[in-house]
Short mmCIF file of C-alpha atoms and ligand atoms in Angstrom, two decimals:
data_model
loop_
_atom_site.label_atom_id
_atom_site.label_comp_id
_atom_site.label_asym_id
_atom_site.label_seq_id
_atom_site.Cartn_x
_atom_site.Cartn_y
_atom_site.Cartn_z
CA MET A 1 26.04 -92.91 -98.07
CA PHE A 2 26.22 -93.09 -94.38
CA GLU A 3 27.88 -96.38 -94.22
CA HIS A 4 31.19 -94.68 -93.21
CA LEU A 5 30.14 -92.18 -90.86
CA ASP A 6 31.11 -93.74 -87.10
CA ARG A 7 29.19 -92.80 -84.29
CA LEU A 8 30.59 -89.38 -82.56
CA ASP A 9 31.46 -89.14 -78.89
CA PRO A 10 28.50 -87.56 -77.24
CA ASP A 11 28.94 -83.42 -76.82
CA ALA A 12 30.32 -83.33 -73.34
CA ILE A 13 27.78 -81.11 -71.79
CA LEU A 14 24.96 -83.07 -72.99
CA GLY A 15 26.66 -86.62 -72.01
CA LEU A 16 26.93 -84.58 -68.48
CA MET A 17 23.27 -83.74 -68.42
CA ALA A 18 22.36 -87.06 -69.13
CA GLN A 19 24.39 -88.45 -66.33
CA TYR A 20 23.21 -85.77 -63.88
CA ARG A 21 19.72 -86.72 -64.69
CA ALA A 22 20.52 -90.57 -64.31
CA ASP A 23 21.90 -90.08 -60.80
CA PRO A 24 19.33 -90.90 -57.88
CA ASP A 25 21.28 -89.38 -55.22
CA PRO A 26 19.25 -86.51 -53.52
CA ARG A 27 22.30 -84.42 -52.98
CA LYS A 28 23.26 -84.08 -56.81
CA VAL A 29 24.19 -80.67 -57.64
CA ASP A 30 24.40 -79.37 -61.38
CA LEU A 31 26.92 -77.01 -61.77
CA GLY A 32 27.59 -77.92 -65.65
CA VAL A 33 24.84 -76.90 -67.85
CA GLY A 34 24.98 -73.10 -68.74
CA VAL A 35 21.58 -72.01 -67.81
CA PHE A 36 20.49 -69.51 -65.38
CA ARG A 37 18.60 -71.18 -62.06
CA ASP A 38 16.85 -69.41 -59.41
CA SER A 39 16.71 -70.06 -55.77
CA ASN A 40 14.58 -73.49 -56.35
CA GLY A 41 16.72 -74.80 -59.38
CA ASN A 42 14.45 -73.87 -62.02
CA THR A 43 15.27 -71.97 -65.07
CA PRO A 44 12.37 -69.57 -65.05
CA ILE A 45 10.39 -67.46 -67.48
CA LEU A 46 10.62 -63.84 -66.68
CA ASP A 47 7.67 -62.03 -65.65
CA CYS A 48 8.19 -59.35 -68.15
CA VAL A 49 8.57 -62.11 -71.07
CA ARG A 50 5.31 -63.64 -70.03
CA ARG A 51 3.34 -60.08 -70.06
CA ALA A 52 5.00 -59.42 -73.37
CA GLU A 53 4.41 -62.76 -74.75
CA ALA A 54 0.70 -62.34 -74.21
CA LYS A 55 0.82 -58.95 -75.38
CA VAL A 56 2.51 -60.31 -79.21
CA LEU A 57 0.05 -63.19 -78.94
CA ALA A 58 -3.19 -60.67 -78.64
CA ALA A 59 -1.86 -58.25 -81.54
CA GLN A 60 -0.24 -61.30 -83.86
CA THR A 61 -2.49 -61.26 -86.94
CA THR A 62 -0.38 -63.28 -89.50
CA LYS A 63 2.35 -65.96 -89.40
CA SER A 64 3.55 -64.95 -92.66
CA TYR A 65 7.49 -64.38 -93.38
CA VAL A 66 9.45 -62.10 -91.87
CA SER A 67 12.47 -60.89 -93.45
CA ALA A 68 16.24 -62.21 -93.95
CA ALA A 69 17.00 -59.02 -91.24
CA GLY A 70 14.23 -60.35 -89.18
CA ARG A 71 12.18 -57.40 -86.99
CA GLU A 72 13.30 -53.79 -87.62
CA GLU A 73 12.07 -52.99 -84.28
CA PHE A 74 14.37 -55.48 -82.54
CA ASN A 75 17.45 -54.34 -84.50
CA GLN A 76 16.69 -50.90 -83.34
CA GLY A 77 16.19 -52.10 -79.83
CA VAL A 78 19.34 -54.23 -79.72
CA LEU A 79 21.44 -51.19 -81.04
CA ASP A 80 19.88 -49.02 -78.45
CA LEU A 81 20.87 -51.56 -75.66
CA VAL A 82 24.51 -52.52 -77.38
CA LEU A 83 25.84 -48.88 -78.44
CA GLY A 84 23.35 -46.51 -76.78
CA HIS A 85 20.91 -44.03 -78.45
CA SER A 86 23.68 -41.51 -79.96
CA HIS A 87 26.80 -43.43 -80.64
CA ARG A 88 28.98 -41.93 -83.12
CA ALA A 89 28.76 -45.17 -85.31
CA ARG A 90 24.61 -44.89 -85.23
CA LEU A 91 24.70 -41.27 -85.88
CA GLU A 92 27.15 -41.58 -89.13
CA ARG A 93 24.79 -44.68 -90.11
CA ARG A 94 27.95 -47.25 -90.15
CA ALA A 95 26.12 -49.66 -87.77
CA ARG A 96 23.78 -52.55 -89.32
CA THR A 97 22.10 -55.32 -87.10
CA VAL A 98 20.80 -58.21 -88.52
CA GLN A 99 18.52 -60.67 -86.38
CA ALA A 100 20.13 -64.10 -85.99
CA PRO A 101 18.92 -67.18 -84.38
CA GLY A 102 20.34 -66.95 -81.01
CA GLY A 103 24.04 -65.79 -80.24
CA CYS A 104 25.48 -68.67 -81.90
CA GLY A 105 23.43 -67.82 -84.89
CA ALA A 106 25.41 -64.53 -84.91
CA LEU A 107 28.77 -65.80 -84.35
CA ARG A 108 28.25 -68.35 -87.10
CA VAL A 109 26.98 -65.81 -89.45
CA GLY A 110 29.77 -63.10 -88.37
CA ALA A 111 32.23 -66.20 -89.25
CA GLU A 112 30.76 -66.57 -92.48
CA LEU A 113 31.30 -62.75 -93.58
CA ILE A 114 34.81 -62.77 -92.12
CA ARG A 115 35.20 -65.98 -94.79
CA ILE A 116 33.87 -63.96 -97.65
CA ALA A 117 35.73 -60.62 -96.88
CA ALA A 118 39.14 -62.05 -95.66
CA PRO A 119 39.10 -65.81 -96.44
CA THR A 120 42.89 -65.85 -95.31
CA ALA A 121 42.28 -64.41 -92.01
CA THR A 122 42.89 -66.17 -88.69
CA VAL A 123 40.46 -65.72 -85.96
CA HIS A 124 42.21 -65.40 -82.76
CA VAL A 125 40.31 -66.77 -79.66
CA SER A 126 41.22 -66.91 -76.16
CA THR A 127 42.25 -69.82 -73.89
CA PRO A 128 40.17 -71.02 -72.44
CA THR A 129 36.95 -69.98 -74.41
CA TRP A 130 33.75 -71.48 -74.19
CA GLY A 131 33.84 -74.67 -76.04
CA ASN A 132 31.04 -74.08 -78.97
CA HIS A 133 33.25 -70.86 -80.10
CA ILE A 134 35.62 -73.41 -81.79
CA PRO A 135 33.13 -75.80 -84.19
CA LEU A 136 31.15 -72.50 -84.63
CA LEU A 137 33.99 -70.24 -86.11
CA GLY A 138 36.40 -73.08 -87.22
CA GLY A 139 33.14 -74.83 -88.99
CA SER A 140 33.11 -71.71 -91.44
CA GLY A 141 36.41 -72.87 -92.75
CA LEU A 142 38.52 -70.06 -90.91
CA ARG A 143 41.80 -70.64 -89.28
CA LEU A 144 41.86 -70.43 -85.56
CA ALA A 145 44.76 -69.64 -83.07
CA ARG A 146 44.27 -69.19 -79.78
CA TYR A 147 45.67 -66.16 -77.44
CA PRO A 148 46.45 -66.59 -73.76
CA TYR A 149 43.85 -64.85 -71.54
CA TYR A 150 43.83 -66.40 -68.02
CA ASP A 151 46.62 -67.47 -65.70
CA ALA A 152 44.92 -70.55 -64.35
CA ALA A 153 47.38 -70.80 -61.36
CA ALA A 154 46.88 -67.27 -60.29
CA HIS A 155 43.03 -67.49 -61.27
CA ARG A 156 43.02 -64.20 -63.06
CA LEU A 157 43.21 -62.23 -66.36
CA ASP A 158 46.59 -62.04 -67.61
CA VAL A 159 46.25 -59.11 -70.15
CA GLY A 160 50.12 -58.93 -70.71
CA ALA A 161 50.18 -62.34 -72.48
CA MET A 162 46.90 -61.14 -74.64
CA LEU A 163 48.59 -58.06 -75.66
CA ASP A 164 51.97 -59.82 -76.54
CA HIS A 165 50.17 -62.26 -78.80
CA LEU A 166 48.40 -59.62 -80.38
CA ASP A 167 51.82 -58.01 -80.91
CA GLN A 168 52.45 -60.86 -83.09
CA ALA A 169 49.14 -61.15 -85.25
CA ALA A 170 48.95 -60.57 -88.75
CA ALA A 171 47.33 -57.23 -90.09
CA GLY A 172 43.59 -58.12 -90.87
CA ASP A 173 43.50 -60.97 -88.59
CA VAL A 174 40.22 -61.03 -86.29
CA VAL A 175 40.51 -61.17 -82.55
CA LEU A 176 37.23 -62.87 -80.74
CA VAL A 177 37.00 -61.01 -77.51
CA HIS A 178 34.15 -61.79 -74.67
CA ALA A 179 32.63 -58.55 -73.95
CA CYS A 180 31.67 -59.45 -70.32
CA CYS A 181 31.27 -62.22 -67.96
CA HIS A 182 33.99 -64.21 -69.70
CA ASN A 183 33.10 -68.04 -70.08
CA PRO A 184 34.30 -70.02 -68.60
CA THR A 185 36.64 -67.86 -66.31
CA GLY A 186 34.47 -65.09 -65.11
CA ALA A 187 37.67 -62.80 -65.51
CA ASP A 188 36.84 -59.82 -67.66
CA LEU A 189 39.13 -57.09 -68.97
CA THR A 190 38.94 -53.94 -66.86
CA ARG A 191 38.25 -50.49 -68.48
CA ALA A 192 42.05 -49.80 -68.58
CA ASP A 193 42.40 -53.32 -70.07
CA TRP A 194 39.88 -52.46 -73.16
CA GLU A 195 41.91 -49.42 -73.94
CA ALA A 196 45.14 -51.47 -73.85
CA VAL A 197 43.28 -54.10 -76.14
CA ILE A 198 41.99 -51.14 -78.33
CA ASP A 199 45.49 -49.54 -78.64
CA ARG A 200 47.09 -53.09 -79.99
CA LEU A 201 44.20 -53.70 -82.00
CA GLU A 202 44.36 -50.59 -83.72
CA ARG A 203 48.44 -50.80 -84.32
CA ARG A 204 48.00 -54.15 -85.46
CA ARG A 205 45.03 -53.61 -87.87
CA LEU A 206 43.37 -56.22 -85.91
CA VAL A 207 39.42 -56.64 -86.59
CA PRO A 208 37.55 -57.34 -82.88
CA PHE A 209 34.48 -59.76 -82.88
CA LEU A 210 32.90 -59.36 -79.82
CA ASP A 211 30.46 -61.90 -78.18
CA LEU A 212 28.17 -60.16 -75.97
CA ALA A 213 26.24 -62.99 -74.28
CA TYR A 214 25.73 -62.12 -71.02
CA GLN A 215 24.97 -58.18 -70.86
CA GLY A 216 23.43 -57.54 -67.60
CA PHE A 217 24.77 -60.45 -65.73
CA GLY A 218 27.84 -58.67 -64.54
CA GLU A 219 26.99 -55.14 -63.27
CA ASP A 220 24.07 -53.92 -65.21
CA LEU A 221 23.17 -53.54 -69.00
CA GLU A 222 24.88 -50.10 -69.61
CA ALA A 223 28.21 -51.01 -67.62
CA ASP A 224 28.55 -54.10 -69.64
CA ALA A 225 28.37 -52.73 -72.94
CA ALA A 226 31.03 -50.05 -72.17
CA GLY A 227 33.74 -52.25 -73.81
CA VAL A 228 31.90 -52.74 -76.85
CA ARG A 229 30.38 -49.12 -77.06
CA ARG A 230 34.48 -48.04 -76.52
CA VAL A 231 35.49 -50.35 -79.23
CA ALA A 232 33.06 -49.41 -81.48
CA GLU A 233 33.90 -45.54 -80.54
CA ARG A 234 37.97 -46.21 -81.62
CA LEU A 235 37.88 -48.57 -84.09
CA PRO A 236 36.71 -48.52 -87.81
CA GLU A 237 35.61 -51.98 -88.22
CA VAL A 238 33.77 -54.21 -85.40
CA LEU A 239 31.57 -57.10 -85.33
CA ILE A 240 29.39 -57.88 -82.14
CA ALA A 241 27.34 -61.19 -81.64
CA THR A 242 24.74 -60.30 -79.13
CA SER A 243 22.39 -62.83 -77.46
CA TYR A 244 19.13 -62.62 -75.41
CA SER A 245 18.97 -65.85 -73.98
CA LYS A 246 20.35 -65.60 -70.70
CA ASN A 247 19.54 -61.84 -69.85
CA LEU A 248 15.87 -62.45 -70.82
CA GLY A 249 15.71 -66.14 -70.35
CA LEU A 250 14.72 -66.66 -74.09
CA TYR A 251 16.91 -69.51 -74.56
CA ARG A 252 14.62 -71.90 -76.42
CA GLU A 253 13.39 -69.05 -78.77
CA ARG A 254 16.49 -68.36 -79.88
CA VAL A 255 17.09 -64.65 -80.07
CA GLY A 256 20.35 -63.08 -81.07
CA ALA A 257 21.56 -60.54 -83.62
CA LEU A 258 24.97 -59.83 -85.27
CA ILE A 259 25.82 -55.59 -85.44
CA VAL A 260 28.50 -54.60 -87.81
CA VAL A 261 29.95 -51.57 -87.58
CA ASN A 262 31.81 -50.35 -90.86
CA GLU A 263 34.09 -47.62 -91.64
CA ASP A 264 31.19 -45.65 -93.80
CA GLU A 265 27.57 -45.77 -94.72
CA ALA A 266 28.38 -47.02 -98.41
CA ARG A 267 30.47 -49.77 -96.81
CA ALA A 268 27.72 -50.62 -94.21
CA THR A 269 25.22 -50.77 -96.85
CA ALA A 270 27.44 -53.12 -99.13
CA VAL A 271 27.91 -55.52 -95.98
CA GLU A 272 24.48 -55.74 -95.14
CA THR A 273 23.72 -57.09 -98.32
CA HIS A 274 26.44 -59.88 -98.03
CA ILE A 275 25.09 -60.46 -94.50
CA LEU A 276 21.25 -60.87 -95.55
CA GLN A 277 22.62 -63.37 -98.51
CA ILE A 278 24.63 -65.32 -95.88
CA ALA A 279 21.25 -65.61 -93.63
CA ARG A 280 19.24 -66.55 -96.83
CA SER A 281 21.94 -69.40 -97.59
CA ILE A 282 21.79 -70.81 -94.19
CA TYR A 283 18.26 -70.69 -92.51
CA SER A 284 16.42 -67.98 -94.88
CA MET A 285 15.05 -65.99 -91.83
CA PRO A 286 15.27 -65.68 -88.13
CA PRO A 287 12.40 -67.27 -85.78
CA ASP A 288 10.33 -64.50 -85.16
CA HIS A 289 8.73 -65.39 -81.57
CA GLY A 290 11.47 -65.00 -79.14
CA ALA A 291 12.61 -61.43 -81.06
CA ALA A 292 8.73 -60.15 -81.18
CA ILE A 293 8.67 -60.45 -77.38
CA ALA A 294 12.15 -59.00 -76.95
CA ALA A 295 11.15 -55.87 -79.14
CA THR A 296 8.07 -55.48 -76.99
CA ILE A 297 10.09 -55.60 -73.91
CA PHE A 298 12.69 -52.94 -75.20
CA ALA A 299 9.83 -50.48 -76.47
CA ASP A 300 7.81 -50.74 -73.28
CA PRO A 301 9.00 -48.53 -70.41
CA GLU A 302 7.23 -50.32 -67.80
CA LEU A 303 8.21 -53.96 -69.18
CA ARG A 304 11.58 -52.56 -69.53
CA ALA A 305 11.87 -51.48 -65.83
CA SER A 306 10.76 -54.82 -64.76
CA TRP A 307 13.28 -56.59 -66.88
CA GLN A 308 15.96 -54.48 -65.34
CA ASP A 309 14.68 -55.43 -61.94
CA GLU A 310 14.31 -59.19 -62.69
CA LEU A 311 17.83 -59.02 -64.40
CA ALA A 312 19.36 -57.39 -61.07
CA LEU A 313 17.65 -60.21 -59.29
CA MET A 314 19.54 -62.90 -61.04
CA ARG A 315 22.74 -61.35 -61.03
CA GLY A 316 22.21 -60.59 -57.44
CA ARG A 317 21.58 -64.42 -57.07
CA ILE A 318 24.64 -65.38 -58.97
CA GLN A 319 27.14 -63.02 -56.90
CA GLY A 320 25.27 -64.33 -53.90
CA MET A 321 26.08 -67.62 -54.60
CA ARG A 322 29.89 -66.42 -55.45
CA PHE A 323 29.95 -64.89 -52.07
CA LEU A 324 28.61 -67.71 -49.87
CA LEU A 325 30.76 -70.60 -51.58
CA ALA A 326 33.92 -68.35 -51.15
CA ARG A 327 32.87 -67.73 -47.58
CA HIS A 328 32.34 -71.58 -46.82
CA LEU A 329 35.70 -72.42 -48.75
CA ARG A 330 37.51 -70.23 -46.36
CA ASP A 331 35.47 -71.55 -43.36
CA VAL A 332 36.49 -75.32 -44.31
CA THR A 333 39.79 -74.77 -45.41
CA GLY A 334 40.97 -72.04 -42.98
CA HIS A 335 42.63 -70.02 -46.12
CA ASP A 336 41.47 -67.89 -48.75
CA ALA A 337 42.94 -69.50 -51.99
CA PHE A 338 38.81 -69.67 -53.20
CA ASP A 339 38.36 -66.14 -52.68
CA PHE A 340 38.56 -65.57 -56.34
CA ILE A 341 35.13 -67.03 -56.63
CA GLN A 342 33.77 -64.08 -55.22
CA HIS A 343 35.44 -61.50 -57.29
CA GLN A 344 34.82 -63.05 -60.62
CA ARG A 345 31.66 -62.01 -62.83
CA GLY A 346 29.02 -63.66 -64.49
CA MET A 347 27.58 -67.51 -64.15
CA PHE A 348 30.93 -69.08 -64.63
CA SER A 349 34.22 -69.68 -62.82
CA LEU A 350 37.01 -72.49 -63.26
CA LEU A 351 37.34 -74.34 -59.94
CA GLY A 352 40.78 -74.51 -60.92
CA VAL A 353 41.11 -78.21 -60.06
CA GLY A 354 42.29 -81.37 -62.57
CA LYS A 355 40.24 -84.09 -63.97
CA PRO A 356 40.60 -86.39 -61.15
CA VAL A 357 39.20 -84.05 -58.65
CA VAL A 358 36.26 -83.38 -61.19
CA GLU A 359 35.70 -87.00 -61.40
CA ARG A 360 35.70 -87.68 -57.80
CA LEU A 361 33.14 -84.82 -57.19
CA ARG A 362 30.91 -86.18 -59.65
CA ASP A 363 31.37 -89.86 -58.53
CA ALA A 364 31.72 -89.75 -55.06
CA HIS A 365 29.82 -86.15 -54.43
CA HIS A 366 27.00 -86.09 -56.94
CA ILE A 367 28.07 -82.65 -58.33
CA TYR A 368 28.72 -82.25 -61.57
CA MET A 369 30.98 -79.63 -63.58
CA THR A 370 32.69 -79.92 -66.97
CA GLN A 371 35.97 -81.67 -67.56
CA ASP A 372 37.94 -78.09 -67.23
CA SER A 373 36.22 -77.65 -63.76
CA ARG A 374 33.74 -74.94 -64.92
CA MET A 375 31.20 -74.37 -62.34
CA ASN A 376 27.76 -72.77 -63.01
CA LEU A 377 27.42 -70.75 -59.92
CA ALA A 378 23.65 -70.56 -60.68
CA GLY A 379 23.49 -74.25 -60.05
CA ILE A 380 24.45 -73.99 -56.26
CA MET A 381 21.45 -73.12 -53.61
CA GLU A 382 21.48 -71.90 -50.25
CA GLY A 383 20.72 -75.25 -49.03
CA ASN A 384 23.86 -77.19 -50.47
CA VAL A 385 26.25 -74.48 -50.83
CA ARG A 386 28.08 -75.66 -47.77
CA TYR A 387 27.90 -79.36 -48.95
CA VAL A 388 29.58 -78.29 -52.19
CA ALA A 389 32.35 -76.33 -50.26
CA GLU A 390 32.87 -79.50 -47.88
CA SER A 391 32.77 -81.77 -50.99
CA ILE A 392 35.38 -79.72 -53.04
CA VAL A 393 37.78 -79.72 -50.06
CA ALA A 394 37.23 -83.74 -49.37
CA ALA A 395 37.53 -84.34 -53.22
CA ASN A 396 40.75 -82.51 -53.20
CA ARG A 397 42.01 -84.69 -50.27
CA PRO A 398 40.81 -87.95 -51.77
CA SER A 399 42.45 -90.07 -49.02
CA GLN A 400 41.13 -88.58 -45.97
CA ALA A 401 37.36 -88.36 -47.04
CA ALA A 402 35.35 -90.13 -49.62
CA ALA A 403 32.07 -87.96 -48.81
CA PRO A 404 32.28 -84.86 -47.03
CA ARG A 405 31.47 -85.05 -42.84
CA HIS A 406 28.47 -82.91 -42.63
CA ARG A 407 25.31 -83.71 -44.70
CA ALA A 408 24.09 -81.02 -46.54
CA GLU A 409 21.22 -78.97 -44.79
CA ARG A 410 18.88 -78.74 -47.37
CA SER A 411 15.61 -76.30 -48.16
C1 PLP B 1 29.95 -66.98 -74.54
C2 PLP B 1 29.21 -67.66 -75.18
N1 PLP B 1 28.71 -66.94 -76.47
C3 PLP B 1 27.25 -66.68 -77.18
C4 PLP B 1 26.31 -68.24 -76.57
C5 PLP B 1 25.52 -68.30 -77.34
O1 PLP B 1 24.00 -68.33 -76.90
P1 PLP B 1 22.66 -68.77 -77.91
O2 PLP B 1 23.02 -69.21 -79.27
O3 PLP B 1 21.77 -69.77 -76.92
O4 PLP B 1 22.18 -67.48 -77.98
C6 PLP B 1 26.88 -68.61 -75.35
C7 PLP B 1 25.84 -69.68 -74.69
O5 PLP B 1 25.89 -70.37 -73.92
C8 PLP B 1 27.80 -68.26 -74.64
O6 PLP B 1 28.24 -68.79 -73.73
#
């Protein structure tokens, strides 16, 4: 059965992780993997998570099955966070939420739902986008197309190009939009851009699929949901994939949800039965432990306040590194061409250099990033930000220096 299966190339990120681990140089810097790191380089368990987990374990009386929809109180908490308490779609009972194994699970269940409801629809995905969007959505058999999103030369969003593309999309097509903290560019739609995009979606009768994986990493929990709420206010049908991997640091617990907003309550009920059947046919039921922790935090005012504080610290650390890296790059180069790093949002920015520079950064300077030059800003520490800036400049000038002039002062 398996004799004709050739060995696949290793996943780009996993390959990079292995190379980083094997590098003995003490100066090495990991900007590749998409996880938050604190100022000691750790991906911590949040204090609110530890406390909620203790409560969950103390109260737990069974490990019996949950249900295909997951925990009801988690799903309600997700709706509160994403749409708010009094969103029209909720009051009219048009929004349904199903817990899923992480944001990836939610994206895949959403893709399967689209395939059942509209098998000929094309899903339009931004260029660039998070690498896993392609197999997650394409793997369900849907046709994918790409819309321009980012002006790489100017290091900013090109909403005009995006709108022009949407003007050509066929009615009934789906448009995947990053709700905040675009991965990998850090370039987000402004309030006005959202309105323009919604106008196009409405006029062209396109269905938005919003990926909300970084709620709270941009501005705060409320502000980062503003685009999603506005889309769900103005359009009758919306899919939303949400994840608690990053903002609760629950990566390996696989906590996410798919929200589907429908035209009316009867449709919502019918659509929900399809989502549950899809879940049953893939993994039957989502894992419970992480969702139980999340639901405990959502419902407990004290834990929730602590979460908001910890989220603000994570966000502040990333913003701080953005600021410092841009400042050191300005200092080393004498120009402000890298200032865009400071103004973008979320964990990622594209440095905007070619593959040879990425390879030189890795081989000569022990700085690891993906081939598209995506940097995880949370991978930089105060003790090596100068080293990173100098290395970036040196790697861009290969003939002058194989290594930066100054050794990094390390904390
Ligand atoms: C844009 C985007 N969407 C979705 C996810 C899914 O995250 P998870 O499945 O870990 O919850 C990620 C994770 O990196 C992401 O970057």
